[in-house]
Amino acid sequence: ILTPQVIKTRAKAEHDRRKQNQDYEFHNSILSSGQYNVNKAGKTPLPSWLPLIVGAAFVLLFASLGTWQVNRGLEKRDARETFSQESGFAAWQDGMRIRPYQHLKVTGSYADDRQVLLENIIVNSRNGYYVITPLISREHEPALLVNRGWIERPVDAATLTVPEGRITVRGRAGSLPRAGYKMGEAFSSAGEWPKSAVYPSLDEVAEVLGRDVQPFVLLMDDQEPHGFYRQWAPSGFGPGKHFGYAVQWFAMGAVLAGLLLWNYRKKRF
């Protein structure tokens, strides 16, 4: 028995089916005719010359880095040759032009009450200090800082004593040790002499001493008395490592240049 409600439900279902079929046929006809387009933003291709320019810039960068490493290696080699060939001790006086690692002998008086201990100096896996003692040649001249060598911590102040009066000290022209990266102040604000410092500069030492200092440090000769452990050598790694880095930079530049040339020929031919 078909009631009015059943008839109405079937009619609605038939209507929905026909509507769905019409929509399906309409979309199929549009797609088959090629008139149905999706609006997509097109991407602009990069210029063909841009990779070549960027690659050439990197080749030049690698070449310049390799050249810099070669120059640094040559400088290190010259410094080590100078260090090993230096002989004789020249009498030093204020204003004299100094070569790196030059042998010098200096006459003056130690400022025993103004010594500086450089911290964080590792020798043979042991922690200690470099002992820096100012030497006053003449009162009106800047003080010469003498590195008397390394001493293990803890330090007894009695071991740091130096002779009174004028004395002649022999050594090499050198510099204060430097850190790759230093945080905070070199000297603590408080503390009695001798003062501890972490990789100070010459200017920082001069400020604490209250007088100017010479632009170099005398590395006390290992045959001199009143010193500690001394085994001086040119700082940093040797020239061979610089030459090795140079080979790596040049090799990277050569490989990149070869890839750029291969890519260029491939696109052109």
mmCIF file of C-alpha atoms in Angstrom:
data_model
loop_
_atom_site.group_PDB
_atom_site.id
_atom_site.type_symbol
_atom_site.label_atom_id
_atom_site.label_comp_id
_atom_site.label_asym_id
_atom_site.label_seq_id
_atom_site.Cartn_x
_atom_site.Cartn_y
_atom_site.Cartn_z
ATOM 1 C CA ILE A 1 0.000 0.000 0.000
ATOM 2 C CA LEU A 2 1.512 3.311 -1.069
ATOM 3 C CA THR A 3 0.782 5.937 1.478
ATOM 4 C CA PRO A 4 1.168 9.624 0.634
ATOM 5 C CA GLN A 5 4.312 9.768 2.812
ATOM 6 C CA VAL A 6 5.996 6.889 0.965
ATOM 7 C CA ILE A 7 5.116 8.392 -2.401
ATOM 8 C CA LYS A 8 6.565 11.741 -1.341
ATOM 9 C CA THR A 9 9.826 10.124 -0.112
ATOM 10 C CA ARG A 10 10.326 8.176 -3.338
ATOM 11 C CA ALA A 11 9.686 11.240 -5.441
ATOM 12 C CA LYS A 12 12.286 13.216 -3.536
ATOM 13 C CA ALA A 13 14.861 10.415 -3.898
ATOM 14 C CA GLU A 14 14.204 10.226 -7.675
ATOM 15 C CA HIS A 15 14.641 14.003 -7.952
ATOM 16 C CA ASP A 16 17.966 13.930 -6.095
ATOM 17 C CA ARG A 17 19.247 11.097 -8.297
ATOM 18 C CA ARG A 18 18.415 12.963 -11.508
ATOM 19 C CA LYS A 19 20.040 16.132 -10.172
ATOM 20 C CA GLN A 20 23.231 14.257 -9.309
ATOM 21 C CA ASN A 21 23.366 12.685 -12.773
ATOM 22 C CA GLN A 22 22.937 16.078 -14.430
ATOM 23 C CA ASP A 23 25.766 17.616 -12.377
ATOM 24 C CA TYR A 24 28.042 14.685 -13.206
ATOM 25 C CA GLU A 25 27.329 14.969 -16.969
ATOM 26 C CA PHE A 26 27.886 18.734 -16.851
ATOM 27 C CA HIS A 27 31.337 18.496 -15.235
ATOM 28 C CA ASN A 28 32.407 15.709 -17.571
ATOM 29 C CA SER A 29 31.447 17.756 -20.602
ATOM 30 C CA ILE A 30 33.374 20.790 -19.356
ATOM 31 C CA LEU A 31 36.519 18.787 -18.600
ATOM 32 C CA SER A 32 36.449 16.991 -21.963
ATOM 33 C CA SER A 33 36.109 20.262 -23.855
ATOM 34 C CA GLY A 34 39.165 21.794 -22.110
ATOM 35 C CA GLN A 35 37.148 24.778 -20.833
ATOM 36 C CA TYR A 36 37.606 23.927 -17.150
ATOM 37 C CA ASN A 37 40.773 25.710 -15.923
ATOM 38 C CA VAL A 38 42.231 25.983 -12.441
ATOM 39 C CA ASN A 39 43.705 29.395 -11.729
ATOM 40 C CA LYS A 40 47.246 28.688 -10.528
ATOM 41 C CA ALA A 41 49.929 31.281 -10.013
ATOM 42 C CA GLY A 42 52.763 30.481 -12.400
ATOM 43 C CA LYS A 43 56.331 30.365 -11.088
ATOM 44 C CA THR A 44 58.896 32.510 -12.863
ATOM 45 C CA PRO A 45 61.966 30.404 -13.667
ATOM 46 C CA LEU A 46 65.363 31.631 -12.440
ATOM 47 C CA PRO A 47 67.671 33.163 -15.054
ATOM 48 C CA SER A 48 69.957 30.539 -16.564
ATOM 49 C CA TRP A 49 73.040 32.683 -15.827
ATOM 50 C CA LEU A 50 72.344 33.046 -12.097
ATOM 51 C CA PRO A 51 73.825 29.661 -10.997
ATOM 52 C CA LEU A 52 76.941 30.418 -13.039
ATOM 53 C CA ILE A 53 77.418 33.793 -11.337
ATOM 54 C CA VAL A 54 76.882 32.377 -7.845
ATOM 55 C CA GLY A 55 79.138 29.412 -8.564
ATOM 56 C CA ALA A 56 81.895 31.657 -9.964
ATOM 57 C CA ALA A 57 81.700 33.805 -6.814
ATOM 58 C CA PHE A 58 82.233 30.708 -4.657
ATOM 59 C CA VAL A 59 85.159 29.608 -6.820
ATOM 60 C CA LEU A 60 86.815 33.001 -6.268
ATOM 61 C CA LEU A 61 86.074 32.779 -2.534
ATOM 62 C CA PHE A 62 87.677 29.339 -2.249
ATOM 63 C CA ALA A 63 90.706 30.545 -4.222
ATOM 64 C CA SER A 64 91.142 33.588 -1.979
ATOM 65 C CA LEU A 65 90.880 31.444 1.169
ATOM 66 C CA GLY A 66 93.469 29.046 -0.220
ATOM 67 C CA THR A 67 95.806 31.927 -1.037
ATOM 68 C CA TRP A 68 95.376 33.352 2.465
ATOM 69 C CA GLN A 69 96.278 29.985 3.998
ATOM 70 C CA VAL A 70 99.388 29.754 1.814
ATOM 71 C CA ASN A 71 100.496 33.227 2.931
ATOM 72 C CA ARG A 72 99.890 32.340 6.582
ATOM 73 C CA GLY A 73 101.912 29.144 6.131
ATOM 74 C CA LEU A 74 104.807 31.079 4.614
ATOM 75 C CA GLU A 75 104.693 33.572 7.493
ATOM 76 C CA LYS A 76 104.743 30.749 10.042
ATOM 77 C CA ARG A 77 107.644 29.076 8.257
ATOM 78 C CA ASP A 78 109.651 32.324 8.197
ATOM 79 C CA ALA A 79 108.896 32.902 11.888
ATOM 80 C CA ARG A 80 110.116 29.420 12.827
ATOM 81 C CA GLU A 81 113.274 29.856 10.754
ATOM 82 C CA THR A 82 113.912 33.196 12.453
ATOM 83 C CA PHE A 83 113.294 31.595 15.850
ATOM 84 C CA SER A 84 115.791 28.790 15.228
ATOM 85 C CA GLN A 85 118.457 30.912 13.499
ATOM 86 C CA GLU A 86 118.505 33.831 15.948
ATOM 87 C CA SER A 87 121.858 33.989 17.749
ATOM 88 C CA GLY A 88 123.634 36.501 19.976
ATOM 89 C CA PHE A 89 121.980 38.958 22.363
ATOM 90 C CA ALA A 90 121.660 42.585 21.270
ATOM 91 C CA ALA A 91 121.678 45.240 23.986
ATOM 92 C CA TRP A 92 118.221 46.766 24.060
ATOM 93 C CA GLN A 93 117.274 50.363 24.719
ATOM 94 C CA ASP A 94 113.973 52.230 24.613
ATOM 95 C CA GLY A 95 112.810 53.086 21.079
ATOM 96 C CA MET A 96 114.904 50.365 19.469
ATOM 97 C CA ARG A 97 113.238 48.563 16.557
ATOM 98 C CA ILE A 98 112.574 44.929 17.496
ATOM 99 C CA ARG A 99 112.200 41.862 15.283
ATOM 100 C CA PRO A 100 109.932 38.981 16.342
ATOM 101 C CA TYR A 101 111.838 36.498 18.545
ATOM 102 C CA GLN A 102 114.970 38.656 18.487
ATOM 103 C CA HIS A 103 117.553 37.849 21.154
ATOM 104 C CA LEU A 104 117.920 40.776 23.538
ATOM 105 C CA LYS A 105 119.657 41.640 26.792
ATOM 106 C CA VAL A 106 118.109 44.320 28.964
ATOM 107 C CA THR A 107 119.425 46.045 32.062
ATOM 108 C CA GLY A 108 117.095 47.410 34.701
ATOM 109 C CA SER A 109 115.449 46.840 38.072
ATOM 110 C CA TYR A 110 112.570 44.478 38.746
ATOM 111 C CA ALA A 111 109.345 45.901 40.184
ATOM 112 C CA ASP A 112 108.975 43.052 42.675
ATOM 113 C CA ASP A 113 105.771 44.486 44.157
ATOM 114 C CA ARG A 114 103.894 44.661 40.827
ATOM 115 C CA GLN A 115 103.975 41.123 39.467
ATOM 116 C CA VAL A 116 101.151 39.576 37.428
ATOM 117 C CA LEU A 117 100.190 35.900 37.240
ATOM 118 C CA LEU A 118 98.595 34.849 33.954
ATOM 119 C CA GLU A 119 95.993 32.164 34.643
ATOM 120 C CA ASN A 120 94.816 29.152 32.637
ATOM 121 C CA ILE A 121 98.228 28.256 31.231
ATOM 122 C CA ILE A 122 98.373 24.497 30.620
ATOM 123 C CA VAL A 123 101.788 22.792 30.385
ATOM 124 C CA ASN A 124 102.077 19.008 30.176
ATOM 125 C CA SER A 125 98.388 18.687 31.166
ATOM 126 C CA ARG A 126 98.972 20.687 34.358
ATOM 127 C CA ASN A 127 97.407 24.033 35.197
ATOM 128 C CA GLY A 128 99.556 26.941 36.256
ATOM 129 C CA TYR A 129 100.615 30.527 35.661
ATOM 130 C CA TYR A 130 103.006 32.564 33.606
ATOM 131 C CA VAL A 131 104.881 34.924 35.934
ATOM 132 C CA ILE A 132 105.103 38.445 34.489
ATOM 133 C CA THR A 133 107.502 40.822 36.249
ATOM 134 C CA PRO A 134 107.987 44.469 35.127
ATOM 135 C CA LEU A 135 111.581 45.531 34.524
ATOM 136 C CA ILE A 136 112.301 49.265 34.838
ATOM 137 C CA SER A 137 115.261 50.366 32.745
ATOM 138 C CA ARG A 138 114.820 54.080 33.475
ATOM 139 C CA GLU A 139 112.114 55.746 35.532
ATOM 140 C CA HIS A 140 110.824 57.933 32.694
ATOM 141 C CA GLU A 141 110.608 55.006 30.231
ATOM 142 C CA PRO A 142 107.777 52.472 29.863
ATOM 143 C CA ALA A 143 108.268 49.278 31.832
ATOM 144 C CA LEU A 144 109.362 46.113 30.007
ATOM 145 C CA LEU A 145 107.280 43.072 30.932
ATOM 146 C CA VAL A 146 109.447 39.989 31.484
ATOM 147 C CA ASN A 147 107.812 36.575 31.227
ATOM 148 C CA ARG A 148 109.853 34.531 33.718
ATOM 149 C CA GLY A 149 108.199 31.264 32.745
ATOM 150 C CA TRP A 150 105.528 28.837 33.931
ATOM 151 C CA ILE A 151 104.883 27.757 37.501
ATOM 152 C CA GLU A 152 102.347 25.198 38.673
ATOM 153 C CA ARG A 153 99.544 26.239 40.964
ATOM 154 C CA PRO A 154 99.125 26.828 43.811
ATOM 155 C CA VAL A 155 101.847 29.469 44.018
ATOM 156 C CA ASP A 156 103.735 30.480 47.121
ATOM 157 C CA ALA A 157 104.479 34.215 46.994
ATOM 158 C CA ALA A 158 107.941 33.541 48.416
ATOM 159 C CA THR A 159 108.928 31.705 45.215
ATOM 160 C CA LEU A 160 108.297 34.827 43.119
ATOM 161 C CA THR A 161 111.007 36.966 44.730
ATOM 162 C CA VAL A 162 113.620 38.590 42.496
ATOM 163 C CA PRO A 163 116.977 40.197 43.280
ATOM 164 C CA GLU A 164 117.067 43.872 44.206
ATOM 165 C CA GLY A 165 119.000 46.499 42.293
ATOM 166 C CA ARG A 166 119.915 46.618 38.638
ATOM 167 C CA ILE A 167 120.290 43.359 36.785
ATOM 168 C CA THR A 168 120.814 42.270 33.178
ATOM 169 C CA VAL A 169 118.234 39.848 31.780
ATOM 170 C CA ARG A 170 118.509 37.948 28.500
ATOM 171 C CA GLY A 171 115.638 36.631 26.435
ATOM 172 C CA ARG A 172 113.602 36.825 23.241
ATOM 173 C CA ALA A 173 111.171 39.464 22.022
ATOM 174 C CA GLY A 174 107.714 37.958 22.278
ATOM 175 C CA SER A 175 104.148 38.778 23.291
ATOM 176 C CA LEU A 176 101.516 37.974 25.884
ATOM 177 C CA PRO A 177 99.498 34.794 25.266
ATOM 178 C CA ARG A 178 96.149 35.434 23.628
ATOM 179 C CA ALA A 179 92.871 33.576 23.836
ATOM 180 C CA GLY A 180 90.660 32.814 20.862
ATOM 181 C CA TYR A 181 87.687 34.143 22.806
ATOM 182 C CA LYS A 182 87.705 35.916 26.155
ATOM 183 C CA MET A 183 84.736 36.706 28.363
ATOM 184 C CA GLY A 184 84.709 39.382 31.046
ATOM 185 C CA GLU A 185 87.510 41.517 32.435
ATOM 186 C CA ALA A 186 91.123 40.339 32.421
ATOM 187 C CA PHE A 187 91.741 41.497 36.005
ATOM 188 C CA SER A 188 89.396 41.176 38.949
ATOM 189 C CA SER A 189 88.552 44.493 40.589
ATOM 190 C CA ALA A 190 89.902 43.422 43.985
ATOM 191 C CA GLY A 191 92.997 41.565 45.099
ATOM 192 C CA GLU A 192 96.489 42.277 46.305
ATOM 193 C CA TRP A 193 99.747 41.895 44.438
ATOM 194 C CA PRO A 194 100.681 39.707 42.729
ATOM 195 C CA LYS A 195 97.466 40.050 40.728
ATOM 196 C CA SER A 196 95.942 37.227 38.700
ATOM 197 C CA ALA A 197 94.756 37.914 35.156
ATOM 198 C CA VAL A 198 93.103 35.965 32.343
ATOM 199 C CA TYR A 199 94.723 36.709 28.978
ATOM 200 C CA PRO A 200 95.203 40.473 29.491
ATOM 201 C CA SER A 201 96.366 42.828 26.766
ATOM 202 C CA LEU A 202 99.376 45.108 27.152
ATOM 203 C CA ASP A 203 97.031 48.074 27.644
ATOM 204 C CA GLU A 204 95.172 46.272 30.435
ATOM 205 C CA VAL A 205 98.438 45.437 32.200
ATOM 206 C CA ALA A 206 99.594 49.043 31.815
ATOM 207 C CA GLU A 207 96.357 50.305 33.367
ATOM 208 C CA VAL A 208 96.779 48.060 36.396
ATOM 209 C CA LEU A 209 100.460 48.939 36.802
ATOM 210 C CA GLY A 210 99.729 52.631 36.544
ATOM 211 C CA ARG A 211 102.440 53.229 33.938
ATOM 212 C CA ASP A 212 103.078 52.588 30.246
ATOM 213 C CA VAL A 213 104.647 49.337 29.063
ATOM 214 C CA GLN A 214 106.805 48.467 26.083
ATOM 215 C CA PRO A 215 105.014 47.061 23.002
ATOM 216 C CA PHE A 216 106.623 43.629 23.424
ATOM 217 C CA VAL A 217 107.344 41.105 26.169
ATOM 218 C CA LEU A 218 110.779 39.695 26.975
ATOM 219 C CA LEU A 219 110.616 35.879 27.129
ATOM 220 C CA MET A 220 113.354 35.099 29.657
ATOM 221 C CA ASP A 221 116.087 32.815 28.305
ATOM 222 C CA ASP A 222 116.055 29.324 29.778
ATOM 223 C CA GLN A 223 119.664 29.765 30.975
ATOM 224 C CA GLU A 224 118.812 32.797 33.078
ATOM 225 C CA PRO A 225 118.423 32.486 36.871
ATOM 226 C CA HIS A 226 115.345 33.668 38.805
ATOM 227 C CA GLY A 227 112.987 32.079 36.302
ATOM 228 C CA PHE A 228 110.661 29.094 36.111
ATOM 229 C CA TYR A 229 109.869 26.470 33.482
ATOM 230 C CA ARG A 230 110.648 27.935 30.045
ATOM 231 C CA GLN A 231 110.378 26.188 26.704
ATOM 232 C CA TRP A 232 109.528 28.943 24.257
ATOM 233 C CA ALA A 233 108.341 28.185 20.741
ATOM 234 C CA PRO A 234 106.421 30.119 18.071
ATOM 235 C CA SER A 235 102.757 30.217 19.025
ATOM 236 C CA GLY A 236 100.033 28.364 17.133
ATOM 237 C CA PHE A 237 100.298 25.327 14.865
ATOM 238 C CA GLY A 238 102.998 24.965 12.242
ATOM 239 C CA PRO A 239 103.001 25.966 8.574
ATOM 240 C CA GLY A 240 102.126 22.445 7.399
ATOM 241 C CA LYS A 241 98.585 22.735 8.705
ATOM 242 C CA HIS A 242 98.049 26.004 6.820
ATOM 243 C CA PHE A 243 99.327 24.405 3.605
ATOM 244 C CA GLY A 244 96.963 21.465 4.179
ATOM 245 C CA TYR A 245 94.004 23.830 4.554
ATOM 246 C CA ALA A 246 95.109 25.636 1.388
ATOM 247 C CA VAL A 247 95.043 22.375 -0.586
ATOM 248 C CA GLN A 248 91.503 21.710 0.634
ATOM 249 C CA TRP A 249 90.249 25.170 -0.394
ATOM 250 C CA PHE A 250 91.912 24.950 -3.825
ATOM 251 C CA ALA A 251 90.495 21.436 -4.351
ATOM 252 C CA MET A 252 86.974 22.599 -3.500
ATOM 253 C CA GLY A 253 87.327 25.505 -5.923
ATOM 254 C CA ALA A 254 88.617 23.226 -8.691
ATOM 255 C CA VAL A 255 85.756 20.735 -8.244
ATOM 256 C CA LEU A 256 83.150 23.500 -8.271
ATOM 257 C CA ALA A 257 84.717 25.095 -11.359
ATOM 258 C CA GLY A 258 84.633 21.717 -13.122
ATOM 259 C CA LEU A 259 80.949 21.223 -12.277
ATOM 260 C CA LEU A 260 80.078 24.697 -13.540
ATOM 261 C CA LEU A 261 81.935 24.107 -16.820
ATOM 262 C CA TRP A 262 80.290 20.711 -17.295
ATOM 263 C CA ASN A 263 76.831 22.158 -16.635
ATOM 264 C CA TYR A 264 77.462 25.062 -19.047
ATOM 265 C CA ARG A 265 78.584 22.767 -21.886
ATOM 266 C CA LYS A 266 75.661 20.423 -21.249
ATOM 267 C CA LYS A 267 73.104 23.218 -21.586
ATOM 268 C CA ARG A 268 74.783 24.801 -24.600
ATOM 269 C CA PHE A 269 75.405 21.665 -26.645
#
